[in-house]
């Protein structure tokens, strides 16, 4: 790459709340780091991992920042460490060596909070990406633990908590100069509630890693499938309702392939007798699982995007989703899946597809075609454009402030 082009590429410090875990946010951030490495862009990523030493991969540095034994378990592989700020000086020294142009935070957990504080220390511009609907996630987790309360009381508490967490998240996102979110609804809310710039960051899919070619069953069995965490906020108990809705005469010809692990595993095992539950899968095993599914069921209302829907489509599998959250933006109703407006309609759509093999066959073809249109390179070119926009917002802000005499035009940056 010519030096004249390389000089224009910003030096980015990423604070990744989720990176080594098995979820859509972590997968997206790992791909962003891979993109920076492939294009020789200067990039440093701070994240929690079992690794004990930093790793240098060409232009990329992966810098592990370990959680303590007092960490609070939020989800499988995801923790909050109340002592995390003990890393402040160590990470600050690393930033001084790297000399970033901006900081990129990815959530509201301890690693991103450290990034916020360091952006203030060095007066660096900051961009955020919204990966998880924490307000819905937290609310549903809480309601599940209030099982002993009346249903109406639980619902009211859940609504109150969800609103308060969302209000707090919007307040938090007033700090970055720019936030990217995975669906238009969140982008609109961010612009309205924060008064800051916001943009769309969708996600791509690897159509070589997920492909119809990995299908290895031909036994005449129709398979409904699900891939993801088996937790309350994913509404996975709705899969059991679909199982109960299968007509009696078809029950011997239907299976459920449910890939993942979590607190709802026991319920699904007890309530879907014809379910295959292999746990978490990776690589070719995961690709084969997707390809062996005939209709993908994704009952979550809390996903900001829904990577698994794209992975299913890339595998030639149409999806049934709900009309809340990000997945509804991925499914063209009647083309590469169905969008349901209620739990009952979700079950009805699933059974309707079970009874319509010719429609499913056409949806499989269209699902693959639509997935091929999504390129990770295109997504990350957009992210780098957003980095430039973030820097320009800061420059314009500084120029206006300098013109008014309130701050100097240039702010000292970390030095080597």
Short mmCIF file of C-alpha atoms in Angstrom, two decimals:
data_model
loop_
_atom_site.label_atom_id
_atom_site.label_comp_id
_atom_site.label_asym_id
_atom_site.label_seq_id
_atom_site.Cartn_x
_atom_site.Cartn_y
_atom_site.Cartn_z
CA UNK A 1 0.00 0.00 0.00
CA UNK A 2 1.43 3.43 -0.91
CA UNK A 3 2.55 5.58 2.03
CA UNK A 4 0.23 8.40 0.90
CA UNK A 5 -2.77 6.11 1.44
CA UNK A 6 -1.44 4.49 4.60
CA UNK A 7 -0.97 7.89 6.26
CA UNK A 8 -4.71 8.60 5.96
CA UNK A 9 -5.79 5.46 7.83
CA UNK A 10 -6.60 6.22 11.48
CA UNK A 11 -4.84 4.40 14.30
CA UNK A 12 -7.61 2.69 16.24
CA UNK A 13 -7.74 1.43 19.84
CA UNK A 14 -10.63 -1.02 20.27
CA UNK A 15 -12.00 -1.81 23.74
CA UNK A 16 -13.92 -5.05 23.19
CA UNK A 17 -16.30 -6.09 25.96
CA UNK A 18 -16.87 -9.37 24.13
CA UNK A 19 -14.16 -10.89 21.96
CA UNK A 20 -13.29 -14.52 22.73
CA UNK A 21 -16.86 -15.53 23.54
CA UNK A 22 -19.35 -17.40 21.35
CA UNK A 23 -21.78 -14.68 20.29
CA UNK A 24 -22.49 -12.34 17.39
CA UNK A 25 -20.77 -9.31 18.90
CA UNK A 26 -17.53 -11.17 19.60
CA UNK A 27 -17.51 -12.72 16.13
CA UNK A 28 -18.03 -9.31 14.50
CA UNK A 29 -15.22 -7.69 16.47
CA UNK A 30 -12.79 -10.52 15.71
CA UNK A 31 -13.58 -10.07 12.02
CA UNK A 32 -12.97 -6.33 12.31
CA UNK A 33 -9.52 -7.01 13.76
CA UNK A 34 -8.84 -9.54 10.98
CA UNK A 35 -9.87 -6.90 8.44
CA UNK A 36 -7.40 -4.40 9.92
CA UNK A 37 -4.64 -7.00 9.81
CA UNK A 38 -5.41 -8.01 6.21
CA UNK A 39 -5.25 -4.36 5.09
CA UNK A 40 -2.21 -3.50 7.27
CA UNK A 41 -4.15 -0.87 9.25
CA UNK A 42 -2.65 0.06 12.65
CA UNK A 43 -4.96 -1.37 15.29
CA UNK A 44 -4.83 -2.39 18.95
CA UNK A 45 -7.52 -4.43 20.70
CA UNK A 46 -7.97 -4.62 24.48
CA UNK A 47 -10.05 -7.57 25.68
CA UNK A 48 -10.42 -10.19 28.40
CA UNK A 49 -9.07 -13.65 27.61
CA UNK A 50 -7.25 -16.63 29.07
CA UNK A 51 -4.16 -15.56 27.11
CA UNK A 52 -1.40 -14.16 29.30
CA UNK A 53 0.66 -12.24 26.73
CA UNK A 54 -0.04 -9.72 24.03
CA UNK A 55 0.01 -10.90 20.44
CA UNK A 56 1.40 -9.00 17.45
CA UNK A 57 -0.17 -9.87 14.09
CA UNK A 58 1.36 -7.60 11.51
CA UNK A 59 -0.19 -4.17 12.03
CA UNK A 60 -2.49 -5.49 14.78
CA UNK A 61 -1.84 -5.84 18.52
CA UNK A 62 -4.11 -8.01 20.68
CA UNK A 63 -3.65 -6.91 24.28
CA UNK A 64 -5.26 -9.11 26.98
CA UNK A 65 -6.56 -7.42 30.13
CA UNK A 66 -7.55 -10.07 32.65
CA UNK A 67 -10.57 -10.03 34.93
CA UNK A 68 -10.08 -10.72 38.65
CA UNK A 69 -11.49 -13.56 40.75
CA UNK A 70 -14.13 -11.12 42.06
CA UNK A 71 -15.71 -10.81 38.62
CA UNK A 72 -19.49 -11.10 38.44
CA UNK A 73 -20.77 -13.62 35.91
CA UNK A 74 -23.16 -11.88 33.49
CA UNK A 75 -23.36 -14.64 30.90
CA UNK A 76 -21.34 -17.61 29.71
CA UNK A 77 -17.80 -16.24 29.28
CA UNK A 78 -18.88 -12.62 29.93
CA UNK A 79 -18.09 -10.99 33.30
CA UNK A 80 -18.04 -7.64 35.05
CA UNK A 81 -14.99 -6.96 37.23
CA UNK A 82 -15.54 -4.31 39.96
CA UNK A 83 -11.74 -4.06 40.27
CA UNK A 84 -11.10 -3.60 36.56
CA UNK A 85 -9.83 -0.02 36.87
CA UNK A 86 -6.67 -1.43 38.43
CA UNK A 87 -5.55 -1.82 34.78
CA UNK A 88 -5.86 1.92 34.10
CA UNK A 89 -2.15 2.82 34.26
CA UNK A 90 -1.00 -0.28 32.40
CA UNK A 91 -3.41 0.28 29.51
CA UNK A 92 -2.63 4.02 29.51
CA UNK A 93 1.07 3.21 29.04
CA UNK A 94 0.21 0.93 26.13
CA UNK A 95 -1.89 3.67 24.54
CA UNK A 96 1.02 6.10 24.89
CA UNK A 97 3.19 3.64 22.96
CA UNK A 98 0.56 2.98 20.28
CA UNK A 99 -0.59 6.63 19.89
CA UNK A 100 -4.14 6.05 18.63
CA UNK A 101 -6.13 8.64 16.72
CA UNK A 102 -9.38 7.50 18.29
CA UNK A 103 -10.89 5.02 20.70
CA UNK A 104 -13.64 2.56 19.74
CA UNK A 105 -15.82 1.22 22.56
CA UNK A 106 -18.30 -1.63 22.15
CA UNK A 107 -20.71 -1.59 25.08
CA UNK A 108 -21.35 -0.61 28.68
CA UNK A 109 -19.20 -3.23 30.41
CA UNK A 110 -15.92 -2.73 32.31
CA UNK A 111 -13.55 -2.81 29.30
CA UNK A 112 -15.46 -0.13 27.42
CA UNK A 113 -15.81 1.96 30.58
CA UNK A 114 -12.01 1.85 30.83
CA UNK A 115 -11.89 3.05 27.21
CA UNK A 116 -14.20 5.97 28.05
CA UNK A 117 -11.97 7.06 30.94
CA UNK A 118 -8.82 6.82 28.82
CA UNK A 119 -10.40 8.82 26.02
CA UNK A 120 -10.98 11.55 28.61
CA UNK A 121 -7.42 11.30 29.93
CA UNK A 122 -5.85 11.68 26.48
CA UNK A 123 -8.69 13.80 25.06
CA UNK A 124 -9.15 11.39 22.17
CA UNK A 125 -12.27 11.25 20.00
CA UNK A 126 -14.40 8.19 20.61
CA UNK A 127 -16.72 6.06 18.51
CA UNK A 128 -19.08 3.42 19.90
CA UNK A 129 -20.78 0.42 18.37
CA UNK A 130 -24.04 -0.91 19.79
CA UNK A 131 -24.02 -4.71 19.73
CA UNK A 132 -26.51 -5.83 22.37
CA UNK A 133 -29.92 -4.57 23.50
CA UNK A 134 -28.83 -4.55 27.14
CA UNK A 135 -32.16 -3.09 28.29
CA UNK A 136 -34.12 -6.05 26.98
CA UNK A 137 -31.43 -8.53 27.97
CA UNK A 138 -31.31 -7.29 31.58
CA UNK A 139 -35.07 -6.99 31.96
CA UNK A 140 -35.80 -10.54 30.84
CA UNK A 141 -33.04 -12.00 32.99
CA UNK A 142 -34.49 -10.23 36.03
CA UNK A 143 -38.09 -11.28 35.31
CA UNK A 144 -37.00 -14.91 35.06
CA UNK A 145 -35.66 -14.74 38.62
CA UNK A 146 -38.97 -13.28 39.87
CA UNK A 147 -40.89 -16.45 39.02
CA UNK A 148 -42.50 -16.46 42.50
CA UNK A 149 -44.35 -13.19 41.80
CA UNK A 150 -47.70 -12.83 40.00
CA UNK A 151 -47.34 -12.64 36.21
CA UNK A 152 -48.71 -9.09 35.98
CA UNK A 153 -46.33 -7.86 38.71
CA UNK A 154 -43.37 -9.45 36.94
CA UNK A 155 -44.39 -7.79 33.67
CA UNK A 156 -44.64 -4.35 35.28
CA UNK A 157 -41.25 -4.73 36.97
CA UNK A 158 -39.75 -5.91 33.69
CA UNK A 159 -41.13 -2.92 31.78
CA UNK A 160 -39.86 -0.49 34.44
CA UNK A 161 -36.37 -2.00 34.51
CA UNK A 162 -36.17 -2.14 30.71
CA UNK A 163 -37.06 1.55 30.43
CA UNK A 164 -34.56 2.60 33.09
CA UNK A 165 -31.71 0.59 31.55
CA UNK A 166 -32.53 2.01 28.11
CA UNK A 167 -32.56 5.57 29.51
CA UNK A 168 -29.17 4.95 31.11
CA UNK A 169 -27.79 3.45 27.88
CA UNK A 170 -28.92 6.52 25.93
CA UNK A 171 -27.23 8.78 28.50
CA UNK A 172 -24.05 6.73 28.19
CA UNK A 173 -24.10 7.08 24.39
CA UNK A 174 -24.05 10.86 24.67
CA UNK A 175 -20.34 10.49 25.44
CA UNK A 176 -19.02 9.21 22.05
CA UNK A 177 -18.95 11.54 19.06
CA UNK A 178 -20.63 8.85 16.94
CA UNK A 179 -22.39 5.51 17.55
CA UNK A 180 -23.01 2.79 14.99
CA UNK A 181 -25.95 0.44 15.58
CA UNK A 182 -27.03 -2.72 13.78
CA UNK A 183 -30.59 -1.79 12.85
CA UNK A 184 -32.49 1.39 11.81
CA UNK A 185 -34.71 1.47 14.92
CA UNK A 186 -31.75 1.82 17.28
CA UNK A 187 -30.07 4.37 15.00
CA UNK A 188 -33.22 6.49 15.11
CA UNK A 189 -33.44 6.25 18.91
CA UNK A 190 -29.78 7.18 19.33
CA UNK A 191 -30.12 10.26 17.14
CA UNK A 192 -33.30 11.33 18.91
CA UNK A 193 -32.22 10.66 22.50
CA UNK A 194 -28.53 11.55 22.48
CA UNK A 195 -28.30 14.45 20.04
CA UNK A 196 -25.16 12.79 18.70
CA UNK A 197 -24.39 11.39 15.27
CA UNK A 198 -25.45 7.78 14.67
CA UNK A 199 -25.16 5.42 11.74
CA UNK A 200 -25.92 1.90 10.61
CA UNK A 201 -23.44 -0.95 11.00
CA UNK A 202 -24.97 -4.15 9.75
CA UNK A 203 -23.11 -7.42 9.67
CA UNK A 204 -21.91 -9.69 6.92
CA UNK A 205 -21.70 -13.44 6.57
CA UNK A 206 -19.01 -15.79 5.29
CA UNK A 207 -20.72 -17.64 2.45
CA UNK A 208 -17.80 -20.04 2.15
CA UNK A 209 -17.87 -21.06 5.81
CA UNK A 210 -21.67 -21.51 5.63
CA UNK A 211 -22.94 -23.22 2.50
CA UNK A 212 -25.58 -25.67 1.32
CA UNK A 213 -22.71 -27.99 0.35
CA UNK A 214 -22.19 -28.93 4.01
CA UNK A 215 -25.57 -30.72 4.25
CA UNK A 216 -24.90 -34.38 5.02
CA UNK A 217 -28.36 -35.83 5.77
CA UNK A 218 -30.91 -37.16 3.30
CA UNK A 219 -33.22 -39.22 5.49
CA UNK A 220 -36.61 -37.72 4.67
CA UNK A 221 -36.76 -36.00 8.07
CA UNK A 222 -37.86 -32.35 8.23
CA UNK A 223 -35.66 -30.44 10.69
CA UNK A 224 -36.56 -27.27 12.50
CA UNK A 225 -33.43 -25.69 13.92
CA UNK A 226 -32.05 -23.09 16.30
CA UNK A 227 -28.49 -21.89 16.96
CA UNK A 228 -27.56 -19.64 19.88
CA UNK A 229 -27.57 -19.25 23.62
CA UNK A 230 -30.35 -21.13 25.39
CA UNK A 231 -31.39 -18.33 27.72
CA UNK A 232 -34.68 -16.77 28.80
CA UNK A 233 -34.18 -13.56 26.79
CA UNK A 234 -33.99 -15.65 23.60
CA UNK A 235 -37.59 -16.94 24.09
CA UNK A 236 -36.38 -20.47 23.30
CA UNK A 237 -39.35 -22.00 25.13
CA UNK A 238 -41.36 -21.03 22.06
CA UNK A 239 -39.58 -23.89 20.28
CA UNK A 240 -41.52 -26.28 22.50
CA UNK A 241 -44.76 -24.60 21.38
CA UNK A 242 -43.79 -25.27 17.77
CA UNK A 243 -43.09 -28.90 18.67
CA UNK A 244 -46.54 -29.21 20.24
CA UNK A 245 -48.08 -27.69 17.11
CA UNK A 246 -46.69 -30.33 14.76
CA UNK A 247 -49.64 -32.35 13.39
CA UNK A 248 -49.88 -35.88 14.79
CA UNK A 249 -49.50 -37.50 11.38
CA UNK A 250 -46.16 -35.68 10.82
CA UNK A 251 -44.53 -36.10 14.23
CA UNK A 252 -42.45 -39.10 13.13
CA UNK A 253 -41.08 -37.07 10.21
CA UNK A 254 -40.01 -33.99 12.22
CA UNK A 255 -36.94 -33.36 14.38
CA UNK A 256 -35.58 -30.30 16.20
CA UNK A 257 -31.85 -29.56 15.94
CA UNK A 258 -31.01 -27.10 18.73
CA UNK A 259 -27.37 -25.98 18.86
CA UNK A 260 -26.16 -24.13 21.96
CA UNK A 261 -26.10 -24.24 25.72
CA UNK A 262 -27.61 -22.33 28.61
CA UNK A 263 -30.07 -22.33 31.47
CA UNK A 264 -33.02 -23.38 29.28
CA UNK A 265 -31.34 -26.58 28.07
CA UNK A 266 -33.10 -28.76 30.66
CA UNK A 267 -36.53 -27.35 29.77
CA UNK A 268 -35.99 -28.00 26.06
CA UNK A 269 -34.74 -31.52 26.69
CA UNK A 270 -37.83 -32.32 28.75
CA UNK A 271 -40.38 -30.65 26.48
CA UNK A 272 -39.12 -31.52 22.98
CA UNK A 273 -38.67 -35.30 23.02
CA UNK A 274 -37.50 -35.48 19.38
CA UNK A 275 -34.79 -32.83 19.79
CA UNK A 276 -31.10 -33.21 18.99
CA UNK A 277 -29.10 -31.10 21.49
CA UNK A 278 -25.39 -31.27 20.60
CA UNK A 279 -24.34 -28.20 22.66
CA UNK A 280 -22.07 -25.55 21.19
CA UNK A 281 -20.55 -26.39 17.81
CA UNK A 282 -17.82 -24.71 15.80
CA UNK A 283 -16.28 -24.89 12.35
CA UNK A 284 -17.44 -27.61 9.97
CA UNK A 285 -19.67 -29.19 12.63
CA UNK A 286 -21.59 -25.93 12.97
CA UNK A 287 -21.73 -25.45 9.20
CA UNK A 288 -23.16 -28.97 8.76
CA UNK A 289 -25.73 -28.37 11.51
CA UNK A 290 -26.98 -25.23 9.78
CA UNK A 291 -27.10 -26.92 6.37
CA UNK A 292 -29.02 -29.89 7.79
CA UNK A 293 -31.83 -27.61 9.00
CA UNK A 294 -34.87 -27.10 6.76
CA UNK A 295 -36.43 -24.11 8.56
CA UNK A 296 -34.55 -21.98 11.09
CA UNK A 297 -36.56 -20.79 14.10
CA UNK A 298 -35.35 -17.65 15.87
CA UNK A 299 -37.87 -16.52 18.53
CA UNK A 300 -35.68 -13.85 20.16
CA UNK A 301 -37.13 -10.36 20.64
CA UNK A 302 -33.94 -8.92 22.16
CA UNK A 303 -31.33 -9.33 19.41
CA UNK A 304 -30.08 -6.06 17.98
CA UNK A 305 -29.12 -7.82 14.77
CA UNK A 306 -29.23 -11.63 14.58
CA UNK A 307 -26.07 -13.03 12.96
CA UNK A 308 -27.46 -16.55 13.16
CA UNK A 309 -30.27 -15.63 10.74
CA UNK A 310 -27.67 -14.61 8.15
CA UNK A 311 -25.65 -17.77 8.77
CA UNK A 312 -28.79 -19.87 8.29
CA UNK A 313 -29.60 -18.04 5.05
CA UNK A 314 -26.05 -18.56 3.79
CA UNK A 315 -26.59 -22.27 4.46
CA UNK A 316 -29.70 -22.17 2.29
CA UNK A 317 -32.12 -22.15 5.21
CA UNK A 318 -35.11 -19.77 5.49
CA UNK A 319 -35.89 -18.31 8.92
CA UNK A 320 -39.00 -17.62 10.96
CA UNK A 321 -38.46 -14.56 13.20
CA UNK A 322 -40.49 -12.16 15.33
CA UNK A 323 -41.20 -8.54 14.42
CA UNK A 324 -39.15 -7.13 17.32
CA UNK A 325 -35.42 -6.39 17.25
CA UNK A 326 -32.96 -6.67 14.40
CA UNK A 327 -33.83 -10.02 12.76
CA UNK A 328 -37.00 -8.64 11.15
CA UNK A 329 -34.78 -6.40 8.99
CA UNK A 330 -32.98 -9.49 7.64
CA UNK A 331 -36.04 -11.45 6.55
CA UNK A 332 -38.14 -10.56 3.53
CA UNK A 333 -41.49 -12.06 4.43
CA UNK A 334 -42.37 -14.89 2.08
CA UNK A 335 -38.98 -14.72 0.33
CA UNK A 336 -36.20 -15.90 2.65
CA UNK A 337 -38.43 -16.60 5.64
CA UNK A 338 -41.44 -15.37 7.58
CA UNK A 339 -41.90 -12.50 10.05
CA UNK A 340 -44.41 -13.17 12.84
CA UNK A 341 -46.29 -10.46 14.76
CA UNK A 342 -47.02 -12.64 17.81
CA UNK A 343 -45.92 -15.88 19.46
CA UNK A 344 -49.02 -17.64 18.10
CA UNK A 345 -48.27 -16.43 14.58
CA UNK A 346 -44.67 -17.61 14.95
CA UNK A 347 -45.94 -21.14 15.58
CA UNK A 348 -48.46 -20.86 12.73
CA UNK A 349 -45.76 -19.76 10.25
CA UNK A 350 -43.49 -22.64 11.28
CA UNK A 351 -46.24 -25.25 10.82
CA UNK A 352 -47.34 -23.65 7.54
CA UNK A 353 -43.81 -24.07 6.15
CA UNK A 354 -43.71 -27.65 7.39
CA UNK A 355 -46.80 -28.29 5.25
CA UNK A 356 -45.39 -26.45 2.19
CA UNK A 357 -42.29 -28.27 0.88
CA UNK A 358 -42.39 -26.49 -2.50
CA UNK A 359 -42.40 -23.06 -0.81
CA UNK A 360 -39.55 -24.10 1.49
CA UNK A 361 -37.54 -25.28 -1.51
CA UNK A 362 -37.92 -21.89 -3.21
CA UNK A 363 -37.13 -20.04 0.03
CA UNK A 364 -33.94 -22.08 0.42
CA UNK A 365 -32.74 -20.90 -2.99
CA UNK A 366 -33.60 -17.26 -2.32
CA UNK A 367 -32.06 -17.39 1.18
CA UNK A 368 -28.68 -18.31 -0.24
CA UNK A 369 -28.90 -15.65 -2.96
CA UNK A 370 -29.73 -12.91 -0.45
CA UNK A 371 -26.91 -13.94 1.91
CA UNK A 372 -24.34 -13.76 -0.90
CA UNK A 373 -25.17 -10.06 -1.28
CA UNK A 374 -23.68 -9.33 2.16
CA UNK A 375 -19.91 -8.79 2.27
CA UNK A 376 -17.86 -8.33 5.44
CA UNK A 377 -15.39 -6.15 3.53
CA UNK A 378 -18.20 -3.81 2.58
CA UNK A 379 -19.34 -3.64 6.22
CA UNK A 380 -15.87 -2.80 7.52
CA UNK A 381 -15.18 -0.24 4.83
CA UNK A 382 -18.22 1.48 6.28
CA UNK A 383 -16.73 1.23 9.78
CA UNK A 384 -13.52 2.90 8.63
CA UNK A 385 -15.57 5.63 6.96
CA UNK A 386 -17.28 6.11 10.32
CA UNK A 387 -13.87 6.43 12.01
CA UNK A 388 -13.07 9.27 9.60
CA UNK A 389 -16.45 10.85 10.30
CA UNK A 390 -15.80 10.62 14.04
CA UNK A 391 -12.45 12.37 13.63
CA UNK A 392 -14.04 15.05 11.47
CA UNK A 393 -16.75 15.66 14.08
CA UNK A 394 -14.04 16.20 16.70
CA UNK A 395 -12.00 18.45 14.40
CA UNK A 396 -15.04 20.57 13.59
CA UNK A 397 -15.99 20.78 17.27
CA UNK A 398 -12.46 21.88 18.20
CA UNK A 399 -12.36 24.43 15.41
CA UNK A 400 -15.64 25.99 16.58
CA UNK A 401 -14.48 26.01 20.18
CA UNK A 402 -11.11 27.52 19.22
CA UNK A 403 -12.85 30.24 17.19
CA UNK A 404 -14.84 31.17 20.28
CA UNK A 405 -11.65 31.17 22.37
CA UNK A 406 -12.84 28.46 24.80
CA UNK A 407 -10.20 25.79 23.98
CA UNK A 408 -6.95 25.61 22.00
CA UNK A 409 -7.27 24.38 18.40
CA UNK A 410 -4.85 21.52 19.04
CA UNK A 411 -5.03 19.15 22.01
CA UNK A 412 -1.90 17.29 23.19
CA UNK A 413 -1.97 13.61 22.24
CA UNK A 414 -0.18 10.65 23.86
CA UNK A 415 3.54 10.84 23.12
CA UNK A 416 5.98 8.03 22.52
#
